[in-house]
Short mmCIF file of C-alpha atoms in Angstrom, two decimals:
data_model
loop_
_atom_site.label_atom_id
_atom_site.label_comp_id
_atom_site.label_asym_id
_atom_site.label_seq_id
_atom_site.Cartn_x
_atom_site.Cartn_y
_atom_site.Cartn_z
CA MET A 143 -18.22 24.89 0.17
CA LYS A 144 -15.68 24.11 2.41
CA PRO A 145 -13.13 20.94 2.33
CA LEU A 146 -13.94 19.34 4.98
CA ASP A 147 -10.58 18.23 7.60
CA PRO A 148 -9.93 14.62 6.95
CA THR A 149 -9.68 13.60 10.67
CA ALA A 150 -13.31 14.10 10.56
CA TYR A 151 -13.93 11.16 7.46
CA SER A 152 -14.14 9.12 9.38
CA ALA A 153 -17.11 9.55 11.95
CA LEU A 154 -18.84 10.76 8.82
CA ALA A 155 -18.07 7.92 7.59
CA ALA A 156 -19.97 6.28 10.05
CA ALA A 157 -23.32 8.23 9.36
CA LEU A 158 -22.78 6.95 5.86
CA LYS A 159 -23.21 3.46 6.19
CA THR A 160 -27.14 3.73 8.49
CA ALA A 161 -28.29 5.20 5.77
CA PRO A 162 -31.43 3.62 3.85
CA ILE A 163 -29.88 4.09 0.37
CA ASN A 164 -26.84 3.13 -1.47
CA THR A 165 -23.61 5.89 -0.37
CA LEU A 166 -20.95 3.31 -1.33
CA PHE A 167 -19.29 5.65 -3.69
CA ALA A 168 -18.98 8.19 -1.38
CA GLN A 169 -17.90 5.60 0.86
CA ALA A 170 -15.08 4.90 -0.75
CA VAL A 171 -14.08 8.57 -1.22
CA VAL A 172 -14.37 9.63 3.03
CA ASP A 173 -12.68 5.25 3.18
CA GLY A 174 -9.57 6.98 1.32
CA LYS A 175 -10.12 4.15 -1.55
CA VAL A 176 -10.57 7.20 -4.26
CA ASN A 177 -9.25 10.48 -4.43
CA GLY A 178 -12.61 12.41 -4.04
CA LYS A 179 -13.81 15.43 -2.64
CA VAL A 180 -15.26 15.94 0.78
CA TYR A 181 -17.06 19.32 1.57
CA THR A 182 -19.01 20.81 4.35
CA ASN A 183 -20.82 23.73 5.59
CA ASN A 184 -18.32 24.60 8.31
CA PRO A 185 -15.07 22.27 9.11
CA ALA A 186 -15.29 23.43 12.63
CA ASP A 187 -18.81 21.99 13.39
CA PRO A 188 -19.78 19.88 9.93
CA ARG A 189 -23.49 19.15 9.57
CA THR A 190 -23.90 19.16 5.63
CA PHE A 191 -21.16 17.93 3.74
CA TYR A 192 -21.30 17.31 0.26
CA ILE A 193 -18.80 14.26 -2.03
CA VAL A 194 -18.28 14.43 -5.14
CA HIS A 195 -16.42 10.67 -6.11
CA PRO A 196 -14.08 11.38 -9.47
CA TYR A 197 -16.17 8.88 -11.69
CA GLY A 198 -18.77 12.63 -12.02
CA MET A 199 -20.35 11.43 -9.02
CA SER A 200 -21.39 13.50 -6.39
CA LEU A 201 -23.52 12.66 -2.90
CA LEU A 202 -25.62 15.98 -0.47
CA TRP A 203 -25.53 14.28 2.82
CA GLY A 204 -26.81 15.86 5.94
CA ASP A 205 -29.09 19.32 7.94
CA SER A 206 -30.52 20.37 4.51
CA SER A 207 -31.29 24.07 6.30
CA HIS A 208 -28.26 25.70 6.04
CA GLU A 209 -28.38 29.01 3.32
CA ASP A 210 -24.83 29.93 2.59
CA PHE A 211 -24.16 25.87 2.08
CA HIS A 212 -27.01 27.18 -0.33
CA ARG A 213 -26.10 30.12 -1.69
CA GLN A 214 -22.29 28.01 -2.28
CA LEU A 215 -24.11 25.16 -3.28
CA LYS A 216 -25.96 27.14 -6.43
CA ASP A 217 -22.87 28.51 -7.63
CA HIS A 218 -21.07 24.98 -7.09
CA VAL A 219 -23.38 23.92 -9.64
CA ALA A 220 -23.84 26.53 -11.78
CA ASN A 221 -19.85 26.29 -12.18
CA VAL A 222 -19.28 30.38 -11.64
CA GLN A 223 -15.95 29.87 -11.06
CA GLY A 224 -15.24 27.34 -13.66
CA VAL A 225 -13.99 24.49 -10.77
CA ARG A 226 -16.00 21.72 -12.53
CA GLN A 227 -14.14 20.27 -15.21
CA GLY A 228 -17.56 17.85 -15.89
CA GLU A 229 -20.34 16.71 -15.75
CA GLU A 230 -21.83 15.64 -12.20
CA TRP A 231 -24.92 13.46 -11.57
CA LEU A 232 -26.03 14.36 -7.66
CA GLN A 233 -28.36 12.89 -5.04
CA ALA A 234 -28.89 14.36 -1.90
CA PHE A 235 -30.15 12.24 1.50
CA PRO A 236 -31.90 12.71 3.02
CA ASP A 237 -35.57 14.01 1.16
CA SER A 238 -35.48 17.39 3.05
CA TRP A 239 -32.77 17.76 0.66
CA ASP A 240 -35.30 17.37 -2.34
CA ALA A 241 -37.51 21.06 -1.91
CA VAL A 242 -34.79 22.97 -1.46
CA LEU A 243 -32.47 21.78 -4.26
CA ASP A 244 -36.06 21.62 -6.87
CA ASN A 245 -36.03 25.56 -5.45
CA LEU A 246 -32.26 25.87 -5.92
CA PHE A 247 -32.12 24.63 -9.47
CA ARG A 248 -34.63 27.16 -10.49
CA ASP A 249 -33.97 31.42 -12.06
CA GLU A 250 -35.74 34.22 -11.66
CA GLN A 251 -39.18 32.73 -13.52
CA GLN A 252 -39.23 30.21 -11.64
CA GLN A 253 -38.67 28.20 -15.00
CA PRO A 254 -35.89 24.84 -14.14
CA VAL A 255 -32.58 26.14 -14.93
CA ALA A 256 -30.83 24.69 -18.67
CA HIS A 257 -27.35 23.79 -16.96
CA VAL A 258 -29.30 21.15 -14.67
CA GLU A 259 -31.45 17.75 -15.68
CA ARG A 260 -33.55 15.80 -14.33
CA ASP A 261 -33.41 11.72 -13.36
CA THR A 262 -34.04 9.56 -11.06
CA ARG A 263 -31.28 7.40 -8.79
CA LEU A 264 -32.44 3.42 -8.90
CA ASN A 265 -31.32 0.81 -6.17
CA PHE A 266 -31.73 -2.67 -6.32
CA LYS A 267 -32.35 -5.26 -3.92
CA PHE A 268 -30.87 -8.96 -4.82
CA ASN A 269 -33.16 -11.23 -4.47
CA ALA A 270 -31.36 -15.37 -4.41
CA ASP A 271 -34.08 -17.21 -5.05
CA LYS A 272 -35.06 -15.07 -8.04
CA TYR A 273 -31.03 -14.86 -9.29
CA ARG A 274 -31.58 -19.09 -9.71
CA GLN A 275 -34.92 -19.56 -11.03
CA GLN A 276 -33.26 -16.95 -13.84
CA HIS A 277 -30.46 -17.91 -14.27
CA LYS A 278 -29.22 -18.70 -18.23
CA GLN A 279 -26.29 -21.05 -18.49
CA LEU A 280 -23.97 -19.61 -21.73
CA PRO A 281 -23.79 -21.42 -24.84
CA ALA A 282 -22.02 -24.73 -25.26
CA ASP A 283 -21.04 -23.62 -28.75
CA ALA A 284 -20.85 -19.61 -27.68
CA PRO A 285 -17.27 -18.65 -28.65
CA VAL A 286 -16.95 -17.47 -24.94
CA GLN A 287 -14.61 -17.45 -22.20
CA ILE A 288 -15.37 -16.21 -18.92
CA VAL A 289 -12.48 -15.81 -17.03
CA THR A 290 -10.25 -13.67 -13.37
CA ALA A 291 -10.55 -10.01 -14.19
CA THR A 292 -6.93 -8.99 -15.12
CA ARG A 293 -4.15 -5.95 -15.06
CA ASN A 294 -4.52 -6.71 -19.32
CA ASP A 295 -7.73 -6.35 -18.52
CA TYR A 296 -7.82 -2.94 -16.65
CA GLU A 297 -5.64 -1.41 -19.19
CA GLN A 298 -6.96 -2.80 -21.74
CA MET A 299 -10.79 -2.46 -21.40
CA THR A 300 -13.03 0.31 -23.26
CA GLY A 301 -16.02 2.44 -22.52
CA THR A 302 -17.59 4.78 -19.69
CA VAL A 303 -18.15 2.31 -16.52
CA ILE A 304 -14.62 0.63 -16.59
CA PRO A 305 -11.94 0.05 -13.29
CA VAL A 306 -9.34 3.28 -14.57
CA HIS A 307 -12.49 5.44 -13.16
CA PHE A 308 -12.67 3.59 -9.42
CA TRP A 309 -9.19 1.88 -8.46
CA ALA A 310 -5.99 4.74 -9.30
CA ASP A 311 -3.88 1.31 -11.30
CA ALA A 312 -3.96 -2.19 -12.35
CA ASP A 313 -1.96 -3.03 -9.05
CA GLU A 314 -4.63 -1.77 -6.79
CA PHE A 315 -7.32 -3.76 -9.06
CA VAL A 316 -6.37 -6.85 -8.70
CA SER A 317 -4.97 -6.80 -4.36
CA GLN A 318 -8.87 -4.76 -3.97
CA SER A 319 -11.24 -6.13 -6.57
CA VAL A 320 -12.55 -8.16 -7.71
CA GLY A 321 -13.73 -8.75 -11.21
CA TYR A 322 -14.73 -11.07 -14.53
CA SER A 323 -13.98 -10.73 -18.37
CA VAL A 324 -15.39 -12.02 -21.18
CA TYR A 325 -14.07 -13.14 -24.19
CA TYR A 326 -15.70 -13.18 -26.78
CA ASP A 327 -13.73 -14.40 -29.74
CA ASN A 328 -10.00 -14.12 -28.31
CA THR A 329 -11.37 -10.56 -27.57
CA LEU A 330 -11.86 -8.44 -24.36
CA ALA A 331 -15.99 -7.99 -24.64
CA SER A 332 -17.80 -7.60 -21.22
CA LEU A 333 -15.97 -6.45 -17.79
CA ALA A 334 -17.72 -6.91 -14.49
CA PHE A 335 -16.53 -5.89 -11.36
CA ALA A 336 -16.37 -4.71 -8.03
CA ALA A 337 -16.76 -0.73 -8.17
CA PHE A 338 -16.70 -0.76 -4.21
CA VAL A 339 -16.44 -3.53 -1.71
CA ASN A 340 -16.03 -4.42 2.06
CA ASP A 341 -16.78 -7.67 4.18
CA GLU A 342 -20.39 -6.96 3.99
CA VAL A 343 -21.24 -6.23 -0.04
CA LEU A 344 -19.99 -6.00 -3.64
CA GLU A 345 -21.23 -2.54 -5.85
CA ILE A 346 -21.40 -4.29 -9.48
CA ALA A 347 -20.10 -2.33 -12.12
CA ILE A 348 -20.24 -3.53 -15.77
CA GLU A 349 -19.79 -2.27 -18.88
CA THR A 350 -19.95 -3.96 -22.56
CA CYS A 351 -18.08 -2.65 -25.77
CA THR A 352 -19.14 -0.86 -28.83
CA PRO A 353 -18.78 -3.79 -31.27
CA PHE A 354 -19.83 -7.11 -28.70
CA ARG A 355 -23.39 -5.49 -27.27
CA GLY A 356 -26.59 -7.29 -27.64
CA LYS A 357 -25.16 -10.25 -27.29
CA GLY A 358 -25.73 -11.63 -24.07
CA LEU A 359 -22.64 -10.70 -22.41
CA ALA A 360 -22.60 -8.39 -20.00
CA TYR A 361 -25.29 -10.95 -18.18
CA HIS A 362 -22.36 -14.26 -18.00
CA SER A 363 -20.10 -11.84 -16.64
CA CYS A 364 -21.77 -10.30 -13.83
CA ALA A 365 -23.29 -13.91 -12.59
CA ALA A 366 -19.94 -14.96 -12.62
CA LEU A 367 -19.34 -11.56 -10.02
CA ILE A 368 -22.90 -12.38 -8.01
CA ASP A 369 -21.55 -16.82 -8.18
CA TYR A 370 -18.51 -15.01 -6.36
CA CYS A 371 -20.66 -13.09 -3.74
CA LEU A 372 -22.34 -15.67 -3.07
CA GLU A 373 -19.71 -18.44 -2.50
CA ARG A 374 -17.98 -15.65 0.10
CA GLY A 375 -21.43 -14.21 2.04
CA LEU A 376 -21.51 -10.81 0.04
CA GLU A 377 -24.76 -9.18 -0.70
CA PRO A 378 -23.96 -7.96 -4.37
CA ILE A 379 -25.92 -3.94 -5.29
CA TRP A 380 -26.21 -2.44 -8.10
CA ALA A 381 -27.74 0.14 -8.99
CA CYS A 382 -28.14 3.16 -12.19
CA ARG A 383 -29.86 5.82 -13.74
CA GLY A 384 -33.88 5.08 -13.40
CA ASN A 385 -33.55 6.22 -17.89
CA ASN A 386 -30.76 3.92 -17.96
CA THR A 387 -33.14 1.30 -19.80
CA GLY A 388 -30.09 -1.76 -20.55
CA SER A 389 -29.42 -1.46 -16.65
CA ARG A 390 -32.57 -1.74 -14.88
CA ARG A 391 -33.56 -4.48 -17.07
CA LEU A 392 -30.37 -6.73 -16.83
CA ALA A 393 -30.86 -6.04 -13.07
CA GLN A 394 -33.86 -7.34 -13.19
CA GLN A 395 -33.11 -10.59 -15.50
CA LEU A 396 -30.21 -10.84 -13.18
CA GLY A 397 -32.61 -11.35 -9.47
CA PHE A 398 -32.43 -7.23 -8.72
CA ASP A 399 -35.59 -5.68 -7.71
CA ILE A 400 -35.99 -1.57 -7.67
CA SER A 401 -36.16 -0.26 -3.59
CA ARG A 402 -36.09 2.74 -4.03
CA GLU A 403 -36.68 5.98 -6.32
CA LEU A 404 -34.70 8.82 -5.42
CA PRO A 405 -34.53 12.72 -7.67
CA TYR A 406 -30.74 12.82 -8.93
CA TYR A 407 -29.61 15.80 -11.03
CA LYS A 408 -26.93 15.69 -14.47
CA LEU A 409 -24.76 19.53 -13.84
CA LEU A 410 -24.04 20.01 -17.41
CA VAL A 411 -20.78 22.56 -17.93
#
């Protein structure tokens, strides 16, 4: 696994856009939107790519036949050199990688290795008619305000899926992304924002602060962001882990249907 010359990123970016799966986080890396990393089998003749987003997501992409790359990947997954500082969520395309990874992620006794946990990655397709039919209004007496996300929201939002993991700073967030904050009793409670956006699509990220969960606030912040998309002709994009029942349920309430399931691997440290 060797670093890919950034001059080769444009060709990789074009290829990623043809994928039938959600590769937006990887596109953000190769487009220079975030400070991620791209590795390849051979910088002089790149055929296989490993794209790492700073949030801890990675995409294995391209030719699955390079055995030298397989060995290097196995060491990376096992963190032999201690390069990975945190957990990483890996998906791969095309599906020829599935059998390769199943073999790589087994020990000499052909048992699954302890440092890899298996899950699924769900891709969703937005159904605008379903969204409108299921739309829920905010109760008139709810102590809630829904406002466009600000620099302060970028800096103050707490949780896991928050803007600081996807945008370099508050200025970049307010100029290149968009989000809607829900304030409950004048306190920032939930934030839906664009983790990735271009002229065609917007990938939704959502977080609710722990004290305010269970109040349905995430629905309303996401609905505001979806309305933003519909007004501008953008396709809302949603993806999550298969075992994230809360995210899956919320997506379906917002008019999304599962369109694809992929193997998803949690690489432990």
